[in-house]
GROMACS .gro file of C-alpha atoms in nm:
model
  438
    1MET     CA    1   0.000   0.000   0.000
    2PRO     CA    2   0.164   0.328  -0.109
    3VAL     CA    3   0.244   0.593   0.149
    4GLN     CA    4   0.014   0.892   0.108
    5PRO     CA    5   0.148   1.245   0.065
    6ASP     CA    6   0.176   1.451   0.384
    7SER     CA    7  -0.087   1.692   0.255
    8ALA     CA    8  -0.350   1.416   0.249
    9ARG     CA    9  -0.272   1.275   0.593
   10PRO     CA   10  -0.483   1.418   0.879
   11PRO     CA   11  -0.288   1.583   1.164
   12LEU     CA   12  -0.229   1.373   1.474
   13PHE     CA   13  -0.188   1.472   1.839
   14THR     CA   14  -0.344   1.818   1.808
   15TRP     CA   15  -0.614   1.940   2.047
   16ASP     CA   16  -0.879   1.893   1.778
   17PHE     CA   17  -0.752   1.538   1.730
   18ALA     CA   18  -0.773   1.474   2.106
   19ALA     CA   19  -1.138   1.578   2.108
   20ASP     CA   20  -1.228   1.334   1.827
   21PRO     CA   21  -0.947   1.111   1.697
   22TYR     CA   22  -1.174   0.866   1.519
   23PRO     CA   23  -1.186   1.030   1.171
   24ALA     CA   24  -0.806   1.042   1.162
   25TYR     CA   25  -0.783   0.680   1.272
   26ALA     CA   26  -1.032   0.581   1.001
   27TRP     CA   27  -0.809   0.749   0.743
   28LEU     CA   28  -0.502   0.565   0.873
   29ARG     CA   29  -0.683   0.229   0.874
   30GLU     CA   30  -0.771   0.276   0.509
   31HIS     CA   31  -0.452   0.434   0.373
   32GLU     CA   32  -0.160   0.367   0.616
   33PRO     CA   33  -0.273   0.104   0.866
   34VAL     CA   34   0.083   0.067   1.001
   35HIS     CA   35   0.204   0.425   1.013
   36ARG     CA   36   0.538   0.563   1.127
   37THR     CA   37   0.503   0.896   1.306
   38THR     CA   38   0.689   1.135   1.531
   39LEU     CA   39   0.520   1.161   1.868
   40PRO     CA   40   0.490   1.489   2.059
   41SER     CA   41   0.784   1.375   2.274
   42GLY     CA   42   1.006   1.351   1.965
   43VAL     CA   43   1.022   0.970   1.970
   44GLU     CA   44   0.946   0.798   1.639
   45ALA     CA   45   0.708   0.504   1.660
   46TRP     CA   46   0.481   0.281   1.452
   47LEU     CA   47   0.104   0.313   1.497
   48VAL     CA   48  -0.096  -0.006   1.429
   49THR     CA   49  -0.461   0.074   1.356
   50ARG     CA   50  -0.639  -0.230   1.204
   51TYR     CA   51  -0.805  -0.486   1.429
   52ALA     CA   52  -0.637  -0.797   1.286
   53ASP     CA   53  -0.292  -0.634   1.292
   54ALA     CA   54  -0.350  -0.498   1.643
   55ARG     CA   55  -0.451  -0.838   1.779
   56GLN     CA   56  -0.143  -0.994   1.619
   57ALA     CA   57   0.091  -0.729   1.758
   58LEU     CA   58  -0.049  -0.748   2.111
   59ALA     CA   59   0.029  -1.121   2.126
   60ASP     CA   60   0.363  -1.118   1.938
   61SER     CA   61   0.653  -1.226   2.163
   62ARG     CA   62   0.896  -1.039   1.936
   63LEU     CA   63   0.750  -0.715   2.068
   64SER     CA   64   0.902  -0.670   2.411
   65LYS     CA   65   0.763  -0.457   2.691
   66ASN     CA   66   1.111  -0.385   2.828
   67PRO     CA   67   1.218  -0.029   2.733
   68LEU     CA   68   1.583  -0.135   2.745
   69HIS     CA   69   1.520  -0.278   2.399
   70HIS     CA   70   1.474   0.078   2.275
   71SER     CA   71   1.667   0.367   2.427
   72THR     CA   72   1.778   0.409   2.787
   73GLN     CA   73   1.815   0.781   2.728
   74ALA     CA   74   1.461   0.815   2.591
   75HIS     CA   75   1.318   0.629   2.889
   76SER     CA   76   1.526   0.812   3.151
   77THR     CA   77   1.407   1.150   3.022
   78GLY     CA   78   1.042   1.045   3.041
   79ARG     CA   79   0.983   1.029   2.665
   80VAL     CA   80   0.905   0.656   2.684
   81GLY     CA   81   0.712   0.502   2.972
   82ILE     CA   82   0.610   0.677   3.293
   83PRO     CA   83   0.829   0.976   3.382
   84GLY     CA   84   1.035   0.920   3.693
   85GLU     CA   85   0.982   0.546   3.730
   86ARG     CA   86   1.345   0.458   3.655
   87GLN     CA   87   1.486   0.709   3.902
   88ALA     CA   88   1.241   0.584   4.166
   89ASN     CA   89   1.339   0.216   4.117
   90LEU     CA   90   0.987   0.131   4.001
   91MET     CA   91   1.077  -0.041   3.675
   92THR     CA   92   0.999  -0.404   3.757
   93HIS     CA   93   0.625  -0.400   3.703
   94LEU     CA   94   0.395  -0.579   3.458
   95LEU     CA   95   0.404  -0.304   3.194
   96ASN     CA   96   0.784  -0.314   3.164
   97ILE     CA   97   0.885  -0.680   3.179
   98ASP     CA   98   0.863  -0.995   2.969
   99PRO     CA   99   0.842  -1.367   3.056
  100PRO     CA  100   0.959  -1.537   3.266
  101ASP     CA  101   0.958  -1.251   3.519
  102HIS     CA  102   0.625  -1.127   3.387
  103THR     CA  103   0.472  -1.473   3.426
  104ARG     CA  104   0.598  -1.504   3.786
  105LEU     CA  105   0.481  -1.160   3.900
  106ARG     CA  106   0.146  -1.176   3.720
  107ARG     CA  107   0.068  -1.511   3.882
  108LEU     CA  108   0.125  -1.361   4.225
  109VAL     CA  109  -0.076  -1.044   4.168
  110SER     CA  110  -0.361  -1.222   3.989
  111LYS     CA  111  -0.466  -1.376   4.320
  112ALA     CA  112  -0.610  -1.036   4.415
  113PHE     CA  113  -0.831  -1.024   4.106
  114THR     CA  114  -0.995  -1.365   4.100
  115PRO     CA  115  -1.371  -1.364   4.039
  116ARG     CA  116  -1.426  -1.457   4.404
  117ARG     CA  117  -1.212  -1.173   4.542
  118VAL     CA  118  -1.369  -0.918   4.309
  119ALA     CA  119  -1.721  -1.037   4.400
  120GLU     CA  120  -1.635  -1.001   4.769
  121PHE     CA  121  -1.533  -0.641   4.701
  122GLU     CA  122  -1.864  -0.548   4.535
  123PRO     CA  123  -2.037  -0.419   4.851
  124ARG     CA  124  -1.743  -0.189   4.922
  125VAL     CA  125  -1.750  -0.050   4.567
  126GLN     CA  126  -2.124   0.014   4.600
  127GLN     CA  127  -2.069   0.187   4.934
  128LEU     CA  128  -1.804   0.414   4.786
  129THR     CA  129  -2.027   0.485   4.485
  130ASP     CA  130  -2.326   0.586   4.697
  131ARG     CA  131  -2.126   0.801   4.936
  132LEU     CA  132  -1.961   0.993   4.654
  133ILE     CA  133  -2.299   1.060   4.493
  134ASP     CA  134  -2.431   1.163   4.836
  135GLY     CA  135  -2.173   1.442   4.826
  136PHE     CA  136  -2.342   1.622   4.536
  137ALA     CA  137  -2.687   1.467   4.487
  138GLU     CA  138  -2.870   1.737   4.684
  139ARG     CA  139  -2.690   2.016   4.496
  140GLY     CA  140  -2.831   1.946   4.149
  141SER     CA  141  -2.498   1.983   3.970
  142ALA     CA  142  -2.152   1.826   3.972
  143ASP     CA  143  -1.831   1.773   3.784
  144LEU     CA  144  -1.852   1.397   3.745
  145ILE     CA  145  -1.481   1.360   3.677
  146HIS     CA  146  -1.352   1.549   3.981
  147GLU     CA  147  -1.626   1.450   4.224
  148PHE     CA  148  -1.705   1.095   4.116
  149ALA     CA  149  -1.513   0.916   3.840
  150PHE     CA  150  -1.173   1.020   3.976
  151PRO     CA  151  -1.205   0.945   4.351
  152LEU     CA  152  -1.403   0.621   4.319
  153PRO     CA  153  -1.124   0.401   4.177
  154ILE     CA  154  -0.859   0.579   4.387
  155TYR     CA  155  -1.027   0.483   4.713
  156ALA     CA  156  -1.109   0.136   4.581
  157ILE     CA  157  -0.753   0.053   4.477
  158CYS     CA  158  -0.620   0.201   4.802
  159ASP     CA  159  -0.847  -0.038   4.992
  160LEU     CA  160  -0.721  -0.332   4.789
  161LEU     CA  161  -0.357  -0.232   4.834
  162GLY     CA  162  -0.400  -0.182   5.208
  163VAL     CA  163  -0.334   0.192   5.222
  164PRO     CA  164  -0.462   0.314   5.561
  165ALA     CA  165  -0.771   0.535   5.550
  166GLU     CA  166  -0.583   0.833   5.692
  167ASP     CA  167  -0.335   0.822   5.400
  168GLN     CA  168  -0.578   0.779   5.112
  169ASP     CA  169  -0.635   1.148   5.047
  170ASP     CA  170  -0.257   1.185   4.996
  171PHE     CA  171  -0.278   0.915   4.731
  172ARG     CA  172  -0.564   1.102   4.570
  173ASP     CA  173  -0.351   1.417   4.552
  174TRP     CA  174  -0.051   1.233   4.407
  175ALA     CA  175  -0.273   1.060   4.152
  176GLY     CA  176  -0.406   1.400   4.049
  177MET     CA  177  -0.051   1.519   3.985
  178MET     CA  178   0.015   1.214   3.769
  179VAL     CA  179  -0.274   1.271   3.528
  180ARG     CA  180  -0.279   1.651   3.509
  181HIS     CA  181  -0.155   1.767   3.167
  182THR     CA  182  -0.059   2.108   3.036
  183ARG     CA  183  -0.111   2.222   2.679
  184PRO     CA  184   0.173   2.173   2.429
  185GLY     CA  185   0.428   2.454   2.433
  186GLN     CA  186   0.382   2.540   2.800
  187GLY     CA  187   0.710   2.393   2.916
  188GLY     CA  188   0.796   2.090   3.127
  189GLY     CA  189   0.550   2.136   3.411
  190GLN     CA  190   0.355   1.828   3.311
  191ARG     CA  191   0.649   1.590   3.313
  192GLY     CA  192   0.803   1.743   3.624
  193GLY     CA  193   0.477   1.713   3.813
  194VAL     CA  194   0.444   1.348   3.721
  195GLY     CA  195   0.802   1.279   3.827
  196ARG     CA  196   0.753   1.445   4.165
  197ALA     CA  197   0.434   1.246   4.225
  198VAL     CA  198   0.614   0.922   4.138
  199LYS     CA  199   0.893   1.001   4.387
  200ARG     CA  200   0.642   1.073   4.663
  201ILE     CA  201   0.452   0.753   4.596
  202ARG     CA  202   0.775   0.552   4.594
  203ALA     CA  203   0.886   0.697   4.927
  204TYR     CA  204   0.546   0.629   5.078
  205LEU     CA  205   0.534   0.270   4.948
  206ALA     CA  206   0.880   0.196   5.091
  207GLU     CA  207   0.764   0.315   5.432
  208LEU     CA  208   0.431   0.129   5.406
  209ILE     CA  209   0.599  -0.197   5.307
  210HIS     CA  210   0.833  -0.162   5.605
  211ARG     CA  211   0.533  -0.113   5.839
  212LYS     CA  212   0.339  -0.404   5.692
  213ARG     CA  213   0.626  -0.648   5.728
  214ALA     CA  214   0.569  -0.623   6.102
  215ASP     CA  215   0.191  -0.658   6.077
  216LEU     CA  216   0.073  -0.842   5.766
  217GLY     CA  217  -0.295  -0.820   5.676
  218ASP     CA  218  -0.528  -0.950   5.407
  219ASP     CA  219  -0.452  -0.669   5.161
  220LEU     CA  220  -0.260  -0.685   4.835
  221ILE     CA  221   0.064  -0.530   4.960
  222SER     CA  222   0.072  -0.779   5.248
  223GLY     CA  223   0.013  -1.053   4.993
  224LEU     CA  224   0.302  -0.930   4.780
  225ILE     CA  225   0.530  -0.923   5.082
  226ARG     CA  226   0.449  -1.277   5.186
  227ALA     CA  227   0.410  -1.416   4.837
  228SER     CA  228   0.649  -1.683   4.724
  229ASP     CA  229   0.666  -1.851   4.388
  230HIS     CA  230   0.864  -2.177   4.395
  231GLY     CA  231   1.061  -2.046   4.690
  232GLU     CA  232   1.147  -1.709   4.533
  233HIS     CA  233   1.026  -1.406   4.727
  234LEU     CA  234   0.954  -1.067   4.574
  235THR     CA  235   1.217  -0.805   4.639
  236GLU     CA  236   1.107  -0.480   4.800
  237ASN     CA  237   1.158  -0.300   4.467
  238GLU     CA  238   0.936  -0.555   4.292
  239ALA     CA  239   0.664  -0.522   4.557
  240ALA     CA  240   0.678  -0.143   4.544
  241ALA     CA  241   0.675  -0.137   4.163
  242MET     CA  242   0.378  -0.371   4.147
  243ALA     CA  243   0.183  -0.165   4.402
  244PHE     CA  244   0.271   0.150   4.208
  245ILE     CA  245   0.156   0.024   3.868
  246LEU     CA  246  -0.166  -0.120   4.012
  247LEU     CA  247  -0.241   0.224   4.153
  248PHE     CA  248  -0.142   0.410   3.837
  249ALA     CA  249  -0.302   0.179   3.580
  250GLY     CA  250  -0.585   0.071   3.808
  251PHE     CA  251  -0.732   0.411   3.875
  252GLU     CA  252  -0.686   0.602   3.549
  253THR     CA  253  -0.840   0.329   3.338
  254THR     CA  254  -1.152   0.328   3.553
  255VAL     CA  255  -1.172   0.708   3.571
  256ASN     CA  256  -1.193   0.718   3.192
  257LEU     CA  257  -1.428   0.420   3.166
  258ILE     CA  258  -1.678   0.597   3.393
  259GLY     CA  259  -1.622   0.943   3.241
  260ASN     CA  260  -1.620   0.841   2.875
  261GLY     CA  261  -1.903   0.596   2.934
  262THR     CA  262  -2.128   0.851   3.102
  263TYR     CA  263  -2.052   1.105   2.831
  264ALA     CA  264  -2.134   0.853   2.556
  265LEU     CA  265  -2.468   0.774   2.720
  266LEU     CA  266  -2.554   1.142   2.753
  267ARG     CA  267  -2.477   1.190   2.382
  268ASN     CA  268  -2.685   0.885   2.286
  269PRO     CA  269  -3.018   0.934   2.469
  270ASP     CA  270  -3.192   0.640   2.304
  271GLN     CA  271  -2.930   0.398   2.434
  272ARG     CA  272  -2.926   0.566   2.773
  273ALA     CA  273  -3.305   0.526   2.798
  274LEU     CA  274  -3.284   0.156   2.714
  275LEU     CA  275  -3.023   0.107   2.984
  276GLN     CA  276  -3.218   0.302   3.245
  277ASP     CA  277  -3.532   0.098   3.175
  278SER     CA  278  -3.334  -0.224   3.202
  279ILE     CA  279  -3.177  -0.121   3.533
  280ALA     CA  280  -3.516  -0.013   3.670
  281ARG     CA  281  -3.651  -0.362   3.593
  282GLY     CA  282  -3.365  -0.516   3.791
  283GLU     CA  283  -3.207  -0.674   3.482
  284SER     CA  284  -2.830  -0.699   3.444
  285ALA     CA  285  -2.777  -0.830   3.089
  286LEU     CA  286  -2.784  -0.492   2.910
  287LEU     CA  287  -2.560  -0.334   3.173
  288GLU     CA  288  -2.302  -0.610   3.124
  289THR     CA  289  -2.301  -0.594   2.744
  290GLY     CA  290  -2.323  -0.216   2.770
  291ILE     CA  291  -1.997  -0.190   2.965
  292GLU     CA  292  -1.825  -0.394   2.693
  293GLU     CA  293  -1.970  -0.169   2.423
  294LEU     CA  294  -1.860   0.145   2.603
  295LEU     CA  295  -1.510  -0.002   2.625
  296ARG     CA  296  -1.518  -0.055   2.248
  297TYR     CA  297  -1.693   0.265   2.144
  298ASP     CA  298  -1.480   0.518   2.332
  299GLY     CA  299  -1.260   0.321   2.567
  300PRO     CA  300  -1.033   0.452   2.843
  301VAL     CA  301  -0.706   0.336   2.683
  302GLU     CA  302  -0.646   0.490   2.342
  303LEU     CA  303  -0.308   0.333   2.269
  304ALA     CA  304  -0.168   0.019   2.427
  305THR     CA  305   0.149   0.076   2.626
  306TRP     CA  306   0.491   0.068   2.464
  307ARG     CA  307   0.633  -0.232   2.281
  308PHE     CA  308   0.976  -0.265   2.119
  309ALA     CA  309   1.084  -0.495   1.836
  310THR     CA  310   1.351  -0.742   1.952
  311SER     CA  311   1.389  -0.896   1.607
  312PRO     CA  312   1.276  -0.798   1.258
  313LEU     CA  313   0.905  -0.857   1.203
  314THR     CA  314   0.627  -0.764   0.965
  315ILE     CA  315   0.293  -0.615   1.069
  316GLY     CA  316   0.029  -0.552   0.808
  317GLY     CA  317   0.285  -0.596   0.531
  318VAL     CA  318   0.520  -0.334   0.683
  319ALA     CA  319   0.871  -0.429   0.798
  320ILE     CA  320   0.948  -0.319   1.155
  321PRO     CA  321   1.322  -0.283   1.230
  322VAL     CA  322   1.480  -0.408   1.553
  323GLY     CA  323   1.450  -0.158   1.838
  324ASP     CA  324   1.163   0.041   1.691
  325PRO     CA  325   0.872   0.126   1.924
  326VAL     CA  326   0.528  -0.005   1.828
  327LEU     CA  327   0.208   0.147   1.965
  328VAL     CA  328  -0.113  -0.048   1.904
  329VAL     CA  329  -0.402   0.198   1.866
  330LEU     CA  330  -0.683   0.024   2.053
  331ALA     CA  331  -0.925   0.306   1.975
  332ALA     CA  332  -0.871   0.259   1.602
  333ALA     CA  333  -0.881  -0.121   1.610
  334ASP     CA  334  -1.207  -0.122   1.804
  335ARG     CA  335  -1.378   0.080   1.530
  336ASP     CA  336  -1.246  -0.127   1.242
  337PRO     CA  337  -1.541  -0.192   1.006
  338ALA     CA  338  -1.372  -0.514   0.897
  339ARG     CA  339  -1.447  -0.652   1.245
  340PHE     CA  340  -1.738  -0.448   1.385
  341ALA     CA  341  -2.063  -0.378   1.203
  342ASP     CA  342  -2.182  -0.017   1.234
  343GLU     CA  343  -1.852   0.059   1.398
  344ASN     CA  344  -1.933   0.422   1.479
  345THR     CA  345  -2.270   0.339   1.638
  346LEU     CA  346  -2.313   0.287   2.011
  347ASP     CA  347  -2.511  -0.036   2.055
  348LEU     CA  348  -2.529  -0.143   2.419
  349ALA     CA  349  -2.679  -0.478   2.321
  350ARG     CA  350  -2.394  -0.562   2.081
  351ALA     CA  351  -2.337  -0.936   2.122
  352ASP     CA  352  -2.038  -1.006   1.897
  353ASN     CA  353  -1.792  -0.773   2.068
  354PRO     CA  354  -1.434  -0.905   2.110
  355HIS     CA  355  -1.300  -0.555   2.170
  356LEU     CA  356  -0.940  -0.484   2.264
  357GLY     CA  357  -1.023  -0.223   2.526
  358PHE     CA  358  -0.830  -0.414   2.793
  359GLY     CA  359  -0.566  -0.546   2.553
  360HIS     CA  360  -0.501  -0.901   2.440
  361GLY     CA  361  -0.249  -1.177   2.510
  362ILE     CA  362  -0.030  -1.215   2.817
  363HIS     CA  363  -0.048  -0.842   2.893
  364TYR     CA  364  -0.429  -0.833   2.907
  365CYS     CA  365  -0.527  -0.590   3.184
  366ILE     CA  366  -0.505  -0.780   3.511
  367GLY     CA  367  -0.744  -0.540   3.682
  368ALA     CA  368  -1.018  -0.572   3.417
  369PRO     CA  369  -1.263  -0.754   3.651
  370LEU     CA  370  -1.237  -0.473   3.907
  371ALA     CA  371  -1.270  -0.200   3.641
  372ARG     CA  372  -1.583  -0.369   3.505
  373LEU     CA  373  -1.730  -0.394   3.855
  374GLU     CA  374  -1.663  -0.026   3.925
  375GLY     CA  375  -1.802   0.074   3.585
  376ARG     CA  376  -2.124  -0.122   3.637
  377ALA     CA  377  -2.175   0.015   3.988
  378ALA     CA  378  -2.101   0.373   3.884
  379LEU     CA  379  -2.328   0.384   3.579
  380ALA     CA  380  -2.615   0.189   3.731
  381THR     CA  381  -2.620   0.404   4.044
  382LEU     CA  382  -2.589   0.733   3.856
  383LEU     CA  383  -2.874   0.647   3.620
  384SER     CA  384  -3.094   0.520   3.904
  385ARG     CA  385  -3.042   0.800   4.153
  386LEU     CA  386  -3.012   1.087   3.903
  387PRO     CA  387  -3.250   0.978   3.626
  388ASP     CA  388  -3.259   1.314   3.445
  389LEU     CA  389  -2.880   1.356   3.440
  390ARG     CA  390  -2.780   1.592   3.159
  391LEU     CA  391  -2.477   1.780   3.029
  392ALA     CA  392  -2.432   2.128   3.173
  393GLU     CA  393  -2.188   2.238   2.903
  394ASN     CA  394  -2.174   2.247   2.524
  395PRO     CA  395  -1.989   1.931   2.418
  396ASP     CA  396  -1.763   2.142   2.195
  397ASN     CA  397  -1.632   2.318   2.506
  398LEU     CA  398  -1.531   2.005   2.693
  399ARG     CA  399  -1.158   1.947   2.725
  400TRP     CA  400  -0.985   1.614   2.677
  401ARG     CA  401  -0.656   1.524   2.838
  402GLY     CA  402  -0.356   1.556   2.609
  403GLY     CA  403  -0.174   1.239   2.712
  404LEU     CA  404  -0.059   0.969   2.471
  405ILE     CA  405  -0.187   0.641   2.617
  406MET     CA  406  -0.510   0.723   2.801
  407ARG     CA  407  -0.822   0.889   2.663
  408GLY     CA  408  -1.038   1.084   2.905
  409LEU     CA  409  -1.216   1.408   2.980
  410ARG     CA  410  -1.068   1.671   3.209
  411GLU     CA  411  -1.413   1.754   3.340
  412LEU     CA  412  -1.774   1.649   3.287
  413PRO     CA  413  -2.015   1.912   3.422
  414VAL     CA  414  -2.369   1.782   3.464
  415GLU     CA  415  -2.704   1.896   3.603
  416PHE     CA  416  -2.997   1.701   3.744
  417THR     CA  417  -3.297   1.733   3.972
  418PRO     CA  418  -3.156   1.749   4.326
  419GLU     CA  419  -3.229   1.459   4.555
  420LYS     CA  420  -3.438   1.553   4.853
  421LYS     CA  421  -3.266   1.516   5.187
  422PRO     CA  422  -3.437   1.253   5.407
  423VAL     CA  423  -3.636   1.404   5.690
  424VAL     CA  424  -3.503   1.297   6.031
  425PRO     CA  425  -3.764   1.296   6.311
  426ALA     CA  426  -3.695   1.559   6.577
  427ASP     CA  427  -3.658   1.298   6.850
  428GLU     CA  428  -3.414   1.087   6.649
  429PRO     CA  429  -3.045   1.186   6.654
  430SER     CA  430  -2.891   1.241   6.313
  431ALA     CA  431  -2.598   1.029   6.204
  432GLY     CA  432  -2.257   1.195   6.203
  433ALA     CA  433  -2.075   1.251   5.878
  434SER     CA  434  -1.879   0.947   5.765
  435ASP     CA  435  -1.548   0.966   5.590
  436ILE     CA  436  -1.547   0.813   5.243
  437THR     CA  437  -1.292   0.551   5.353
  438ASP     CA  438  -1.490   0.424   5.655
   0.00000   0.00000   0.00000
């Protein structure tokens, strides 16, 4: 397939592109499905946009997750991977390693995300969901990103990790630093802020691991400390790196699933009405297929995390040299008309839906069961408690984050009929305010 002239190719990584990348991805799928581009960071990489090619690349063992197969300098300066993770000794996590280390660490961590463990966590997720909505339900307006979609997965993953309740607001602040992005051309504040947050999290995790060694509990960090795989214990750096990446990847994915999903429903009132009716009848089938469709239609992860060619390979008829970075564009693959009928239509009842929203192969998102649980609880409760939820801003004025991997809104202002505060009888004492992490 001939390379198209630059004048015909749509611009990538602009603010207009961030608001709606799907037309540009459609052009790439048709004309340059494996496209070499220069990223905003200056790194050159291959973008893979067709579903079949994306699925192949995600499972290809010749594409390593270890950034040492690319450029140490590029990684150390934050142009590849998460800024600051190398300096903070947080490299040995699931997004940066290959088998056999990946197999060993994933087996240990996966124990926290079994269907049984996730099901046991459902009441806690529902409690967090209701209490967050309680914080704005009587007001009649909210920013669903700041007040709901962002804190819900933060507090949930902190509970799983075993972060004490009194420390969880610090984690919320550090997480905010990690996902806040400045506009292009405004200097290095974005990268520096991420690096500082990573250092603070690393210092905190080192101290928390030290405390938990003396008093192990039933939480994930305690499990990592005590875990042993064929007699081999995790090092402190491995335990800290795993806790770090579960926090980082575990919360931002769910923030965007809830935010993008709610936004898609508000922009598609017919589908939203079908889902509300189904929830009101106590049915779960449409909610379950609906979460999968929202992951496909406008999922939280736009590009899969970095991969690097360890030997020459061909993707979609294009030769990829050794050492080159490859970024699989999940958002493009999940709207490939060769795989999905009516690819640009939101259909919550879509049955044939093998989307790549959580990846594919050995690096499939380990926290997917928890993200699905949080997404179901968040959307079902919002639509039930705030049935006339509506956008409070022109969609054209909404801002999307400018990051490379994740896709999500900076804010989602909404309005609704305020909930009425329950009347407490005069002779009955009112309950005291409860902290969200009770």
